[in-house]
């Protein structure tokens, strides 16, 4: 066995460690220099910690980056991406070659400025927005314990390691995340804090006096502080953390830009190339005489050995998994397999049929509750939760049991009032694999978890947000709780499916779309107030949309098509579809032929073929109705169109009063329709 992978630190000659760490340092220095941009200081400072972690502890195999029982390594301080890329190259990931390091931050490279999930094998999650990584890692560590409780040590037995900097710990999300992790006693989570006391503006003492150890300890973590350049101390601390019955914080006192005589220990090392002269000085100081991007053969060979360290463990795991699965116990395999089982398709079809025949008048949040009750029975890997609004969001299925430190076989997470950490943890759960996470809050609080939702969209992962109380229709809680700009703001996020179903049938269809969207997160915007079910299973009089059974999957579809040529098309979402239907009736009484279109998901409608869009929208003038600000409605309404909705904040009053006072009524829609028809007539 290679000296570097021997279990005892004492047996290993110290210079070898320094050389191994220096390989990381100089790859970071050289790549940042070549790119003329990037962050060398953090990789230089944490190279020793990373070397010990990867060479002694991390269970991973570059030959199979997605091996389910690998340890997860999250670089929460994503600006230090070269630390990760250097490790991926050195340990032998195919994706990260020396050429890729030379193309750091360049168009088309596998080495973007910050690590991007799905872009580079070995990158477990996208990081860069500080604090997201550590919170996402909490979700991964939670998923590991939940899977372990279900499938046992033979199949699920791994750690989640995080490198986080001062910036990550200053961000508010870190507090929500560590609090949740401490509460759930996620003892497989080990955070290595790059405790260098420097951020961009200078010393962290400019802005922060927190006692981080005390803060983590107060949240139920094990804590320790070590010299982040002492391999023996690093090893001992990680060893201890792995045995803890709590999550662990190891504050690694490090020197940013370690080895650079003119920059180390200062903010100058944080985010700029060192420059040729300083690099020469650093080579001299660290006794690294090699040319840029040149790693001595023996150092590279040792790193590659480290890359092969867990190959045996992976093979043994595959054997165990094969045995388990061939014995007919395929539950773990099914959970890891992202496809929905046939029993789900049947369950959903039955529920849709029930809604269509019962035609209940219920809030869409209540319809969602019935969906969840049904699908929880057929999707064992559905993992629910809410940020302390379970009884308002109606997110807990009758069959779901709370997850607690002692009941990791539960399937419902009380995230507490921690929307941001909930969304990031859901990302981590989805990334880890084995579960379909969903979580609830009020739509007005989407801003609290938006940064994590944005990352889910960027990563292309399946997480489902149940956001209830989706308009002024929530009534008396008033404008603080009434979303007006949120739909527009969420629709602006690429690859995020924003659904606003209008009745029970649409709610089930929206859930179905969200569950089938394997590469997009979804938001289900649901009403507090009761809405009549207008769908009877087909799309009413719609000739156009019946080509698929799930009408919501088309994004928008015709609910009412009048006899003869349309005079006007009324387009609405969610609770306003029933207002549009009433308006169409009153227009019909006056001989005006109004079509009604329900548009539960703009994003999916935008993806439909143009001829379908044209047929749904029609040639007649259009009126849009949504109890929210106009946002990008104009795109669907055309020049003669009109929008009926909100132009400012709501108010505290009963819902019916608010709709009346803000002019979102069938009469107002009918008036707008007549005006639009008038405008569109040739002069
Ligand atoms: C949410 C967020 N805010 C701001 C930034 C910009 N930023 C990147 S690194 C950094 C300083 C981080 O300091 P620290 O974690 O101590 O990193 P170090 O200087 O030690 O590399 C800032 C403000 C960011 N990436 N994300």
XYZ file of C-alpha atoms and ligand atoms in Angstrom:
709
model
C 0.000 0.000 0.000
C 1.195 3.478 -0.766
C 2.566 5.344 2.236
C 0.067 8.126 1.739
C -2.948 5.929 2.061
C -1.674 4.082 5.112
C -3.914 4.571 8.119
C -1.285 6.137 10.333
C -0.135 9.684 9.880
C 3.047 8.992 11.785
C 4.187 6.499 9.154
C 3.944 9.093 6.433
C 6.882 11.370 5.766
C 5.776 14.967 6.163
C 7.280 16.308 2.900
C 5.087 13.949 0.953
C 2.002 15.547 2.434
C 3.306 18.997 1.611
C 3.984 17.981 -1.962
C 0.549 16.481 -2.344
C -1.049 19.649 -1.032
C 1.231 21.825 -3.125
C 0.005 20.021 -6.239
C -3.458 21.410 -5.442
C -2.036 24.852 -4.658
C -0.112 25.193 -7.877
C -2.846 23.851 -10.120
C -5.077 26.535 -8.602
C -2.407 29.209 -8.973
C -1.648 28.236 -12.584
C -5.255 27.891 -13.717
C -6.274 31.235 -12.204
C -3.222 32.862 -13.735
C -3.990 31.432 -17.170
C -7.667 32.413 -16.958
C -6.628 35.848 -15.712
C -9.429 35.494 -13.179
C -10.502 33.314 -10.284
C -9.823 32.702 -6.624
C -6.470 31.179 -5.688
C -6.464 32.065 -1.976
C -8.992 29.569 -0.702
C -7.567 26.488 -2.510
C -4.101 27.467 -1.311
C -5.348 27.821 2.245
C -7.403 24.636 2.376
C -5.100 22.379 0.350
C -3.842 20.633 3.486
C -7.322 19.934 4.803
C -8.491 18.683 1.400
C -5.448 16.450 1.037
C -6.097 14.752 4.354
C -9.818 14.428 3.680
C -9.403 12.909 0.228
C -6.432 10.712 1.036
C -7.623 9.350 4.374
C -11.369 9.494 4.548
C -13.402 10.323 1.485
C -15.070 7.253 -0.013
C -15.304 7.916 -3.731
C -14.428 6.351 -7.031
C -13.638 8.504 -10.061
C -14.543 5.503 -12.240
C -18.152 5.795 -11.014
C -18.839 9.348 -9.868
C -22.526 8.569 -9.211
C -22.016 5.452 -7.064
C -24.941 5.811 -4.626
C -22.998 4.925 -1.470
C -20.113 7.350 -2.075
C -19.365 10.040 0.463
C -20.564 13.434 -0.678
C -18.108 16.307 -0.804
C -19.626 19.779 -1.050
C -17.482 22.818 -1.716
C -19.773 25.393 -0.169
C -17.178 28.112 -0.740
C -17.751 27.684 -4.468
C -15.432 30.518 -5.454
C -12.600 28.163 -4.514
C -13.649 25.920 -7.406
C -10.051 25.259 -8.400
C -9.625 23.305 -5.178
C -12.279 20.888 -6.391
C -11.152 20.795 -10.017
C -7.565 20.155 -8.943
C -8.757 17.250 -6.769
C -10.907 15.843 -9.563
C -7.971 15.966 -11.966
C -5.457 14.588 -9.497
C -7.644 11.683 -8.397
C -8.484 10.760 -11.988
C -11.968 11.886 -12.978
C -12.285 11.619 -16.771
C -14.117 14.916 -16.992
C -11.295 17.009 -15.603
C -8.119 16.670 -17.622
C -5.113 18.941 -17.560
C -6.512 20.594 -20.685
C -9.701 21.316 -18.811
C -7.693 22.963 -16.045
C -5.952 25.034 -18.693
C -9.433 26.065 -19.922
C -10.602 27.099 -16.448
C -13.506 29.556 -16.733
C -13.548 29.412 -20.538
C -16.480 28.872 -22.888
C -17.382 25.205 -23.253
C -14.973 23.967 -20.581
C -15.863 21.507 -17.827
C -14.269 23.887 -15.364
C -16.633 26.843 -15.026
C -15.977 29.704 -12.611
C -18.028 28.054 -9.880
C -18.778 24.321 -9.646
C -21.910 23.384 -11.567
C -23.826 20.188 -10.939
C -24.496 18.209 -14.097
C -21.683 19.991 -15.863
C -18.704 18.238 -14.354
C -18.738 14.673 -13.015
C -17.709 14.728 -9.371
C -19.425 18.045 -8.636
C -22.199 17.114 -6.212
C -24.046 20.426 -6.234
C -23.803 23.867 -7.755
C -22.216 26.343 -5.373
C -21.168 29.967 -5.557
C -24.014 31.780 -3.829
C -22.499 31.560 -0.355
C -24.315 29.493 2.230
C -26.198 27.351 -0.287
C -23.656 24.542 -0.217
C -23.757 23.954 3.515
C -27.567 24.014 3.529
C -27.760 21.681 0.545
C -25.344 19.356 2.334
C -27.751 19.203 5.274
C -30.315 17.768 2.854
C -27.788 15.232 1.590
C -26.841 14.166 5.099
C -30.514 13.884 5.996
C -31.261 11.805 2.898
C -28.402 9.489 3.839
C -29.854 8.846 7.307
C -33.366 8.395 5.911
C -32.113 5.901 3.333
C -30.018 4.157 5.967
C -33.042 3.713 8.205
C -34.896 2.100 5.315
C -32.240 -0.044 3.670
C -29.566 -0.589 6.314
C -25.807 -0.184 6.609
C -25.069 -2.680 3.868
C -26.527 -0.411 1.231
C -26.382 3.079 2.716
C -23.494 4.118 4.900
C -21.738 7.303 3.929
C -20.700 10.750 5.110
C -21.291 14.243 3.799
C -18.278 16.540 4.046
C -18.436 20.267 3.466
C -15.814 22.953 3.095
C -17.391 26.265 4.044
C -15.804 29.668 4.488
C -16.504 32.724 6.603
C -18.888 33.940 3.919
C -20.995 30.779 4.068
C -21.253 31.062 7.838
C -22.160 34.746 7.728
C -25.101 34.073 5.423
C -28.428 33.721 7.217
C -29.216 30.443 5.495
C -26.335 28.816 7.327
C -28.075 29.431 10.604
C -31.316 27.838 9.497
C -29.343 24.910 8.114
C -27.131 24.241 11.127
C -30.099 24.589 13.425
C -32.029 21.973 11.445
C -29.022 19.648 11.220
C -28.381 19.923 14.947
C -32.016 19.271 15.759
C -32.090 16.176 13.573
C -28.693 15.062 14.914
C -27.267 14.478 11.459
C -24.093 12.882 12.718
C -22.864 11.951 9.240
C -22.348 15.610 8.414
C -18.877 17.063 8.868
C -18.249 20.726 8.096
C -14.665 21.841 7.641
C -14.704 25.568 8.229
C -12.018 27.511 6.370
C -11.374 29.678 9.370
C -8.999 32.142 7.734
C -10.617 35.298 9.150
C -10.451 36.987 5.746
C -13.181 37.834 3.263
C -13.244 40.220 0.312
C -13.314 43.513 2.179
C -10.489 42.483 4.491
C -10.402 40.956 7.957
C -13.707 39.405 8.989
C -13.407 41.468 12.168
C -14.645 44.376 10.041
C -18.092 42.861 10.040
C -18.353 39.801 12.241
C -17.620 38.993 15.879
C -19.412 35.681 16.098
C -17.990 32.881 18.140
C -18.719 30.279 15.478
C -17.914 27.324 17.702
C -20.305 28.562 20.343
C -22.948 29.165 17.701
C -22.697 25.640 16.312
C -22.485 24.139 19.799
C -25.662 25.999 20.734
C -27.357 24.331 17.781
C -26.354 20.881 18.960
C -23.142 20.291 17.026
C -19.818 18.833 18.108
C -17.138 21.415 17.572
C -13.370 21.630 17.498
C -10.713 24.055 16.376
C -7.482 22.925 14.774
C -4.491 24.185 12.864
C -5.643 23.750 9.277
C -2.087 23.204 8.105
C -1.292 20.363 10.486
C -2.145 17.072 8.792
C -2.096 15.095 12.032
C -4.515 17.505 13.694
C -6.772 17.481 10.647
C -6.839 13.708 10.593
C -7.540 13.407 14.309
C -10.357 15.944 14.135
C -12.062 14.250 11.199
C -11.650 10.889 12.858
C -13.347 12.207 15.975
C -16.092 13.901 13.976
C -16.917 10.633 12.246
C -17.581 9.026 15.607
C -19.732 11.845 16.945
C -23.432 11.366 17.594
C -24.016 14.880 16.277
C -23.080 16.867 13.200
C -19.561 18.235 13.504
C -17.905 21.541 12.868
C -14.146 21.570 12.564
C -12.822 25.108 12.472
C -9.605 24.808 10.498
C -7.415 27.824 11.209
C -5.862 28.457 7.839
C -3.899 31.101 6.024
C -5.569 32.354 2.874
C -3.115 32.209 -0.039
C -0.811 29.964 2.011
C 2.719 30.102 0.588
C 2.494 33.358 -1.315
C 4.959 35.641 0.483
C 3.322 38.868 -0.680
C -0.323 37.877 -0.442
C -0.869 35.222 2.189
C -3.046 36.116 5.114
C -4.564 39.104 3.325
C -7.635 39.743 1.213
C -5.301 40.287 -1.761
C -5.062 36.506 -2.036
C -8.840 36.046 -2.258
C -9.924 36.693 -5.800
C -7.191 37.700 -8.219
C -4.345 35.971 -10.051
C -1.102 36.193 -8.141
C 0.812 37.524 -11.152
C 4.032 36.131 -12.620
C 6.377 37.689 -10.122
C 4.455 36.599 -7.042
C 4.050 33.118 -8.488
C 7.828 32.806 -8.810
C 8.194 33.857 -5.194
C 5.572 31.328 -4.155
C 7.318 28.544 -6.084
C 10.488 29.391 -4.228
C 8.770 29.637 -0.854
C 7.019 26.286 -1.219
C 9.981 24.626 -2.978
C 7.918 23.775 -6.036
C 10.239 24.215 -8.988
C 7.910 22.714 -11.590
C 6.566 24.442 -14.690
C 2.919 25.631 -14.774
C 0.441 22.721 -14.779
C 3.276 20.244 -14.328
C 2.732 17.689 -11.584
C 5.712 15.449 -10.832
C 4.998 11.866 -11.847
C 5.365 10.444 -8.327
C 2.962 13.006 -6.876
C 0.405 12.366 -9.605
C 0.799 8.615 -9.154
C 0.114 8.946 -5.434
C -2.946 11.038 -6.081
C -4.194 8.482 -8.589
C -3.701 5.784 -5.943
C -5.914 7.825 -3.682
C -8.467 7.941 -6.497
C -8.421 4.146 -6.514
C -8.621 3.776 -2.749
C -12.356 3.023 -2.589
C -12.591 0.847 -5.684
C -12.776 -2.273 -3.520
C -15.429 -0.722 -1.317
C -17.495 0.096 -4.378
C -17.160 -3.413 -5.774
C -18.173 -4.890 -2.434
C -21.165 -2.552 -2.329
C -22.210 -3.597 -5.836
C -22.042 -7.233 -4.749
C -24.181 -6.567 -1.688
C -26.657 -4.545 -3.701
C -26.898 -7.271 -6.360
C -27.534 -9.894 -3.746
C -30.171 -7.788 -2.077
C -31.917 -6.917 -5.282
C -31.828 -10.427 -6.675
C -33.511 -11.588 -3.460
C -36.481 -9.551 -4.527
C -35.755 -6.676 -2.129
C -35.624 -4.028 -4.773
C -37.096 -1.164 -2.750
C -33.750 0.612 -2.540
C -33.172 0.152 -6.231
C -36.658 1.467 -6.976
C -36.074 4.474 -4.757
C -32.841 5.320 -6.526
C -34.496 4.791 -9.887
C -36.104 8.114 -10.666
C -39.006 6.678 -12.683
C -42.536 6.624 -11.326
C -43.936 3.117 -10.793
C -46.976 1.786 -12.679
C -48.942 1.814 -9.421
C -48.511 5.574 -9.381
C -49.983 5.981 -12.868
C -53.016 3.919 -11.845
C -53.473 5.782 -8.559
C -53.309 9.166 -10.245
C -55.727 8.095 -13.006
C -58.243 6.919 -10.393
C -57.978 10.139 -8.444
C -58.463 12.232 -11.574
C -61.540 10.205 -12.445
C -62.908 10.722 -8.917
C -62.368 14.482 -9.050
C -63.954 14.653 -12.509
C -67.072 12.810 -11.418
C -67.418 14.350 -7.941
C -66.613 17.872 -9.198
C -65.912 19.094 -5.650
C -65.928 22.770 -4.706
C -62.767 22.884 -2.630
C -59.646 25.018 -2.370
C -56.841 23.807 -4.616
C -54.741 23.352 -1.461
C -57.403 20.883 -0.296
C -57.353 19.163 -3.662
C -53.580 18.967 -3.283
C -54.028 17.360 0.144
C -56.157 14.670 -1.487
C -53.517 14.183 -4.194
C -50.806 13.821 -1.560
C -52.897 11.341 0.443
C -53.281 9.251 -2.689
C -49.773 9.386 -4.104
C -48.108 8.826 -0.724
C -49.671 5.359 -0.824
C -48.079 4.485 -4.153
C -44.815 6.454 -3.996
C -42.826 5.137 -1.036
C -40.014 7.578 -1.801
C -42.189 10.671 -1.544
C -40.775 12.882 1.206
C -43.068 15.640 2.407
C -42.585 18.631 4.613
C -43.490 22.189 5.397
C -41.869 25.223 6.949
C -44.211 25.142 9.940
C -47.366 25.577 7.888
C -48.464 21.968 7.624
C -52.060 22.696 8.570
C -52.322 25.607 6.159
C -50.364 24.135 3.262
C -52.106 20.786 3.797
C -48.916 18.960 2.920
C -48.970 15.968 5.246
C -50.541 12.762 3.989
C -52.542 10.714 6.461
C -49.981 7.941 6.103
C -46.892 10.126 6.571
C -44.976 10.068 9.854
C -42.691 12.810 11.099
C -38.931 12.429 10.771
C -37.204 12.774 14.143
C -33.675 11.916 15.274
C -35.070 8.646 16.590
C -37.433 8.025 13.687
C -35.429 8.356 10.520
C -37.871 5.958 8.903
C -40.401 8.806 8.899
C -41.370 10.507 5.675
C -42.541 13.964 6.688
C -40.139 16.703 7.712
C -41.104 19.499 10.037
C -38.592 21.982 8.616
C -39.564 24.594 11.171
C -39.782 28.257 10.205
C -36.781 27.893 7.925
C -38.009 28.369 4.353
C -34.590 29.003 2.876
C -32.916 25.994 4.456
C -35.946 23.893 3.574
C -35.570 24.705 -0.109
C -31.812 24.108 -0.043
C -32.217 20.877 1.933
C -34.812 19.721 -0.588
C -32.194 20.338 -3.271
C -29.726 18.240 -1.309
C -32.269 15.463 -0.849
C -33.014 15.398 -4.574
C -29.317 15.488 -5.447
C -28.554 12.695 -3.016
C -31.115 10.481 -4.669
C -33.677 8.102 -3.266
C -36.511 10.569 -2.627
C -38.854 12.990 -4.330
C -38.923 15.912 -1.905
C -41.753 18.409 -1.648
C -42.214 21.168 0.880
C -44.740 23.828 1.687
C -44.949 27.470 2.609
C -47.084 30.471 1.644
C -46.514 31.834 -1.854
C -45.779 35.280 -0.406
C -42.738 33.755 1.312
C -41.274 32.413 -1.914
C -38.797 35.256 -1.616
C -37.435 33.604 1.509
C -36.401 30.523 -0.405
C -35.936 31.916 -3.878
C -32.109 31.604 -4.045
C -32.342 27.858 -3.455
C -35.203 27.543 -5.942
C -33.094 29.330 -8.517
C -30.273 26.862 -7.936
C -32.683 23.927 -8.307
C -33.722 25.353 -11.670
C -30.120 25.880 -12.694
C -29.199 22.342 -11.662
C -32.289 20.858 -13.296
C -33.485 18.784 -10.354
C -36.910 17.538 -9.333
C -38.073 19.336 -6.212
C -41.669 20.356 -5.679
C -42.726 23.447 -3.762
C -46.292 23.584 -2.538
C -47.065 27.272 -2.134
C -50.523 27.970 -0.867
C -52.465 31.173 -0.140
C -51.637 32.252 -3.651
C -53.391 35.639 -3.979
C -55.542 38.301 -2.321
C -58.006 35.415 -2.132
C -56.445 34.535 1.211
C -58.283 37.537 2.644
C -57.856 38.926 6.115
C -54.153 38.263 6.702
C -53.608 41.266 4.488
C -50.955 42.545 2.093
C -47.944 41.115 3.946
C -49.281 37.657 3.171
C -50.917 38.325 -0.188
C -48.566 37.604 -3.063
C -48.921 40.009 -5.976
C -45.551 40.059 -7.724
C -44.473 36.510 -6.884
C -45.967 34.715 -9.857
C -44.221 37.100 -12.240
C -40.983 36.852 -10.301
C -41.053 33.056 -10.233
C -42.019 32.836 -13.898
C -38.862 34.820 -14.639
C -36.651 31.942 -13.435
C -35.648 29.748 -16.377
C -36.434 26.023 -16.109
C -38.806 26.528 -13.189
C -42.319 25.223 -13.773
C -44.809 27.558 -12.115
C -48.261 25.970 -11.913
C -51.433 27.744 -10.869
C -54.191 25.160 -11.159
C -57.805 26.289 -11.251
C -59.716 23.359 -9.798
C -59.297 19.901 -8.301
C -58.698 18.191 -11.654
C -56.056 20.718 -12.666
C -54.418 20.390 -9.252
C -53.991 16.639 -9.724
C -52.719 17.206 -13.250
C -50.245 19.828 -12.029
C -48.934 17.406 -9.407
C -48.586 14.798 -12.138
C -46.582 17.217 -14.299
C -44.348 18.146 -11.362
C -43.672 14.510 -10.479
C -42.840 13.690 -14.085
C -40.563 16.715 -14.538
C -37.282 14.938 -13.826
C -35.116 17.877 -14.822
C -37.107 20.852 -13.523
C -38.250 22.061 -10.135
C -41.922 22.993 -9.841
C -43.980 25.424 -7.822
C -47.608 24.571 -7.203
C -49.445 27.825 -6.425
C -52.628 26.889 -4.625
C -55.650 28.748 -3.363
C -56.823 29.121 0.195
C -60.383 29.718 -0.971
C -62.760 27.105 -2.411
C -63.106 26.884 -6.189
C -65.689 24.969 -8.228
C -64.405 22.061 -10.313
C -65.217 22.942 -13.924
C -63.329 20.102 -15.535
C -65.133 16.837 -16.086
C -62.026 14.978 -17.128
C -61.903 16.149 -20.712
C -61.294 19.751 -21.681
C -64.960 20.700 -21.887
C -65.894 21.815 -25.378
C -62.284 21.942 -26.422
C -61.561 20.376 -29.798
C -57.928 21.406 -29.839
C -56.459 20.297 -26.559
C -57.752 16.770 -26.344
C -54.667 15.344 -27.988
C -53.299 14.592 -24.524
C -55.250 13.601 -21.448
C -53.336 15.828 -19.013
C -54.466 19.290 -20.084
C -52.186 21.093 -17.617
C -49.183 19.547 -19.388
C -50.074 21.739 -22.389
C -49.575 24.827 -20.246
C -52.815 26.410 -21.488
C -55.898 24.971 -23.107
C -59.387 25.940 -24.179
C -62.037 25.305 -21.542
C -64.947 26.873 -23.395
C -65.120 27.264 -27.146
C -68.213 29.178 -28.312
C -70.239 28.175 -31.347
C -69.100 30.119 -34.395
C -66.242 32.593 -34.549
C -64.801 33.891 -31.271
C -65.394 37.561 -30.475
C -62.993 37.500 -27.549
C -60.731 35.087 -25.670
C -60.625 35.256 -21.882
C -57.425 33.789 -20.465
C -57.130 33.145 -16.740
C -55.203 31.124 -14.193
C -56.089 29.499 -10.882
C -58.921 31.055 -8.930
C -59.638 33.526 -11.723
C -60.674 30.864 -14.237
C -64.067 30.609 -12.573
C -64.382 34.426 -12.809
C -63.614 34.211 -16.528
C -66.198 31.444 -16.936
C -68.860 33.602 -15.286
C -67.868 36.559 -17.473
C -68.155 34.384 -20.594
C -71.679 33.403 -19.579
C -72.785 36.990 -19.112
C -71.160 37.950 -22.434
C -73.010 35.081 -24.122
C -76.270 36.515 -22.783
C -75.427 39.664 -24.703
C -74.622 37.709 -27.858
C -70.832 38.015 -27.457
C -68.975 34.802 -28.199
C -66.208 34.415 -25.610
C -63.772 31.512 -25.420
C -62.237 30.731 -22.048
C -58.656 29.531 -21.776
C -57.136 28.197 -18.589
C -53.357 28.823 -18.481
C -52.029 26.902 -15.475
C -48.398 26.945 -16.610
C -46.950 29.630 -18.884
C -43.641 27.791 -19.090
C -45.197 24.660 -20.555
C -47.413 26.651 -22.899
C -44.360 28.450 -24.254
C -42.935 25.041 -25.179
C -45.952 24.023 -27.279
C -45.812 24.148 -31.084
C -46.723 27.537 -32.460
C -49.825 26.277 -34.247
C -51.193 24.931 -30.962
C -50.483 28.238 -29.235
C -52.213 30.114 -32.041
C -55.262 27.899 -31.928
C -55.595 28.265 -28.171
C -55.061 32.023 -28.151
C -57.237 32.581 -31.223
C -57.444 35.605 -33.501
C -59.959 37.553 -31.435
C -58.868 40.181 -28.873
C -57.827 38.775 -25.529
C -58.409 39.584 -21.890
C -56.114 38.177 -19.219
C -57.305 37.661 -15.633
C -55.035 36.937 -12.705
C -55.144 38.337 -9.174
C -51.512 39.417 -9.418
C -49.447 42.045 -11.220
C -49.335 41.955 -15.005
C -45.753 40.653 -15.375
C -45.322 39.049 -18.769
C -49.024 38.667 -19.502
C -48.649 41.235 -22.280
C -46.933 38.563 -24.335
C -50.177 36.567 -24.505
C -52.603 39.454 -24.783
C -51.475 41.307 -27.885
C -52.034 44.966 -28.713
C -55.779 45.059 -28.288
C -55.718 42.949 -25.163
C -56.402 44.005 -21.621
C -55.282 42.714 -18.262
C -57.503 42.484 -15.221
C -55.462 41.979 -12.067
C -53.522 43.819 -9.398
C -51.387 46.903 -9.841
C -50.200 47.253 -6.264
C -50.361 45.527 -2.911
C -53.503 43.962 -1.498
C -55.256 44.799 1.757
C -56.702 43.202 4.837
C -60.354 42.290 4.309
C -62.510 39.312 3.436
C -61.601 37.826 0.051
C -64.896 38.702 -1.680
C -64.500 42.333 -0.631
C -60.952 42.435 -1.958
C -61.936 40.983 -5.332
C -64.717 43.532 -5.573
C -62.617 46.502 -4.437
C -59.682 45.613 -6.681
C -62.022 45.108 -9.618
C -61.353 41.452 -10.339
C -64.936 40.405 -11.000
C -66.922 38.786 -13.816
C -68.442 42.212 -14.580
C -65.005 43.851 -14.830
C -63.806 41.071 -17.126
C -66.900 41.396 -19.316
C -66.373 45.173 -19.519
C -62.749 44.657 -20.516
C -63.860 42.140 -23.143
C -66.271 44.648 -24.674
C -63.597 47.359 -24.669
C -61.102 45.030 -26.332
C -63.577 44.066 -29.005
C -64.266 47.755 -29.584
C -60.555 48.572 -29.871
C -59.919 45.777 -32.319
C -62.624 46.907 -34.740
C -61.253 48.754 -37.774
C -61.978 52.487 -37.532
C -24.599 35.156 -1.534
C -23.265 35.666 -1.955
N -22.904 36.901 -1.639
C -21.717 37.408 -2.055
C -20.887 36.648 -2.817
C -19.590 37.231 -3.332
N -18.450 36.653 -2.607
C -17.754 35.629 -3.090
S -16.552 35.120 -2.054
C -16.956 36.312 -0.933
C -16.197 36.437 0.357
C -16.233 35.167 1.067
O -15.343 35.184 2.124
P -14.794 33.814 2.664
O -15.878 32.828 2.721
O -14.054 34.097 3.902
O -13.825 33.320 1.507
P -12.256 33.501 1.441
O -11.986 34.973 1.344
O -11.709 32.904 2.666
O -11.885 32.786 0.185
C -18.023 37.074 -1.386
C -18.598 38.207 -0.635
C -21.310 35.341 -3.135
N -20.569 34.536 -3.881
N -22.473 34.867 -2.676
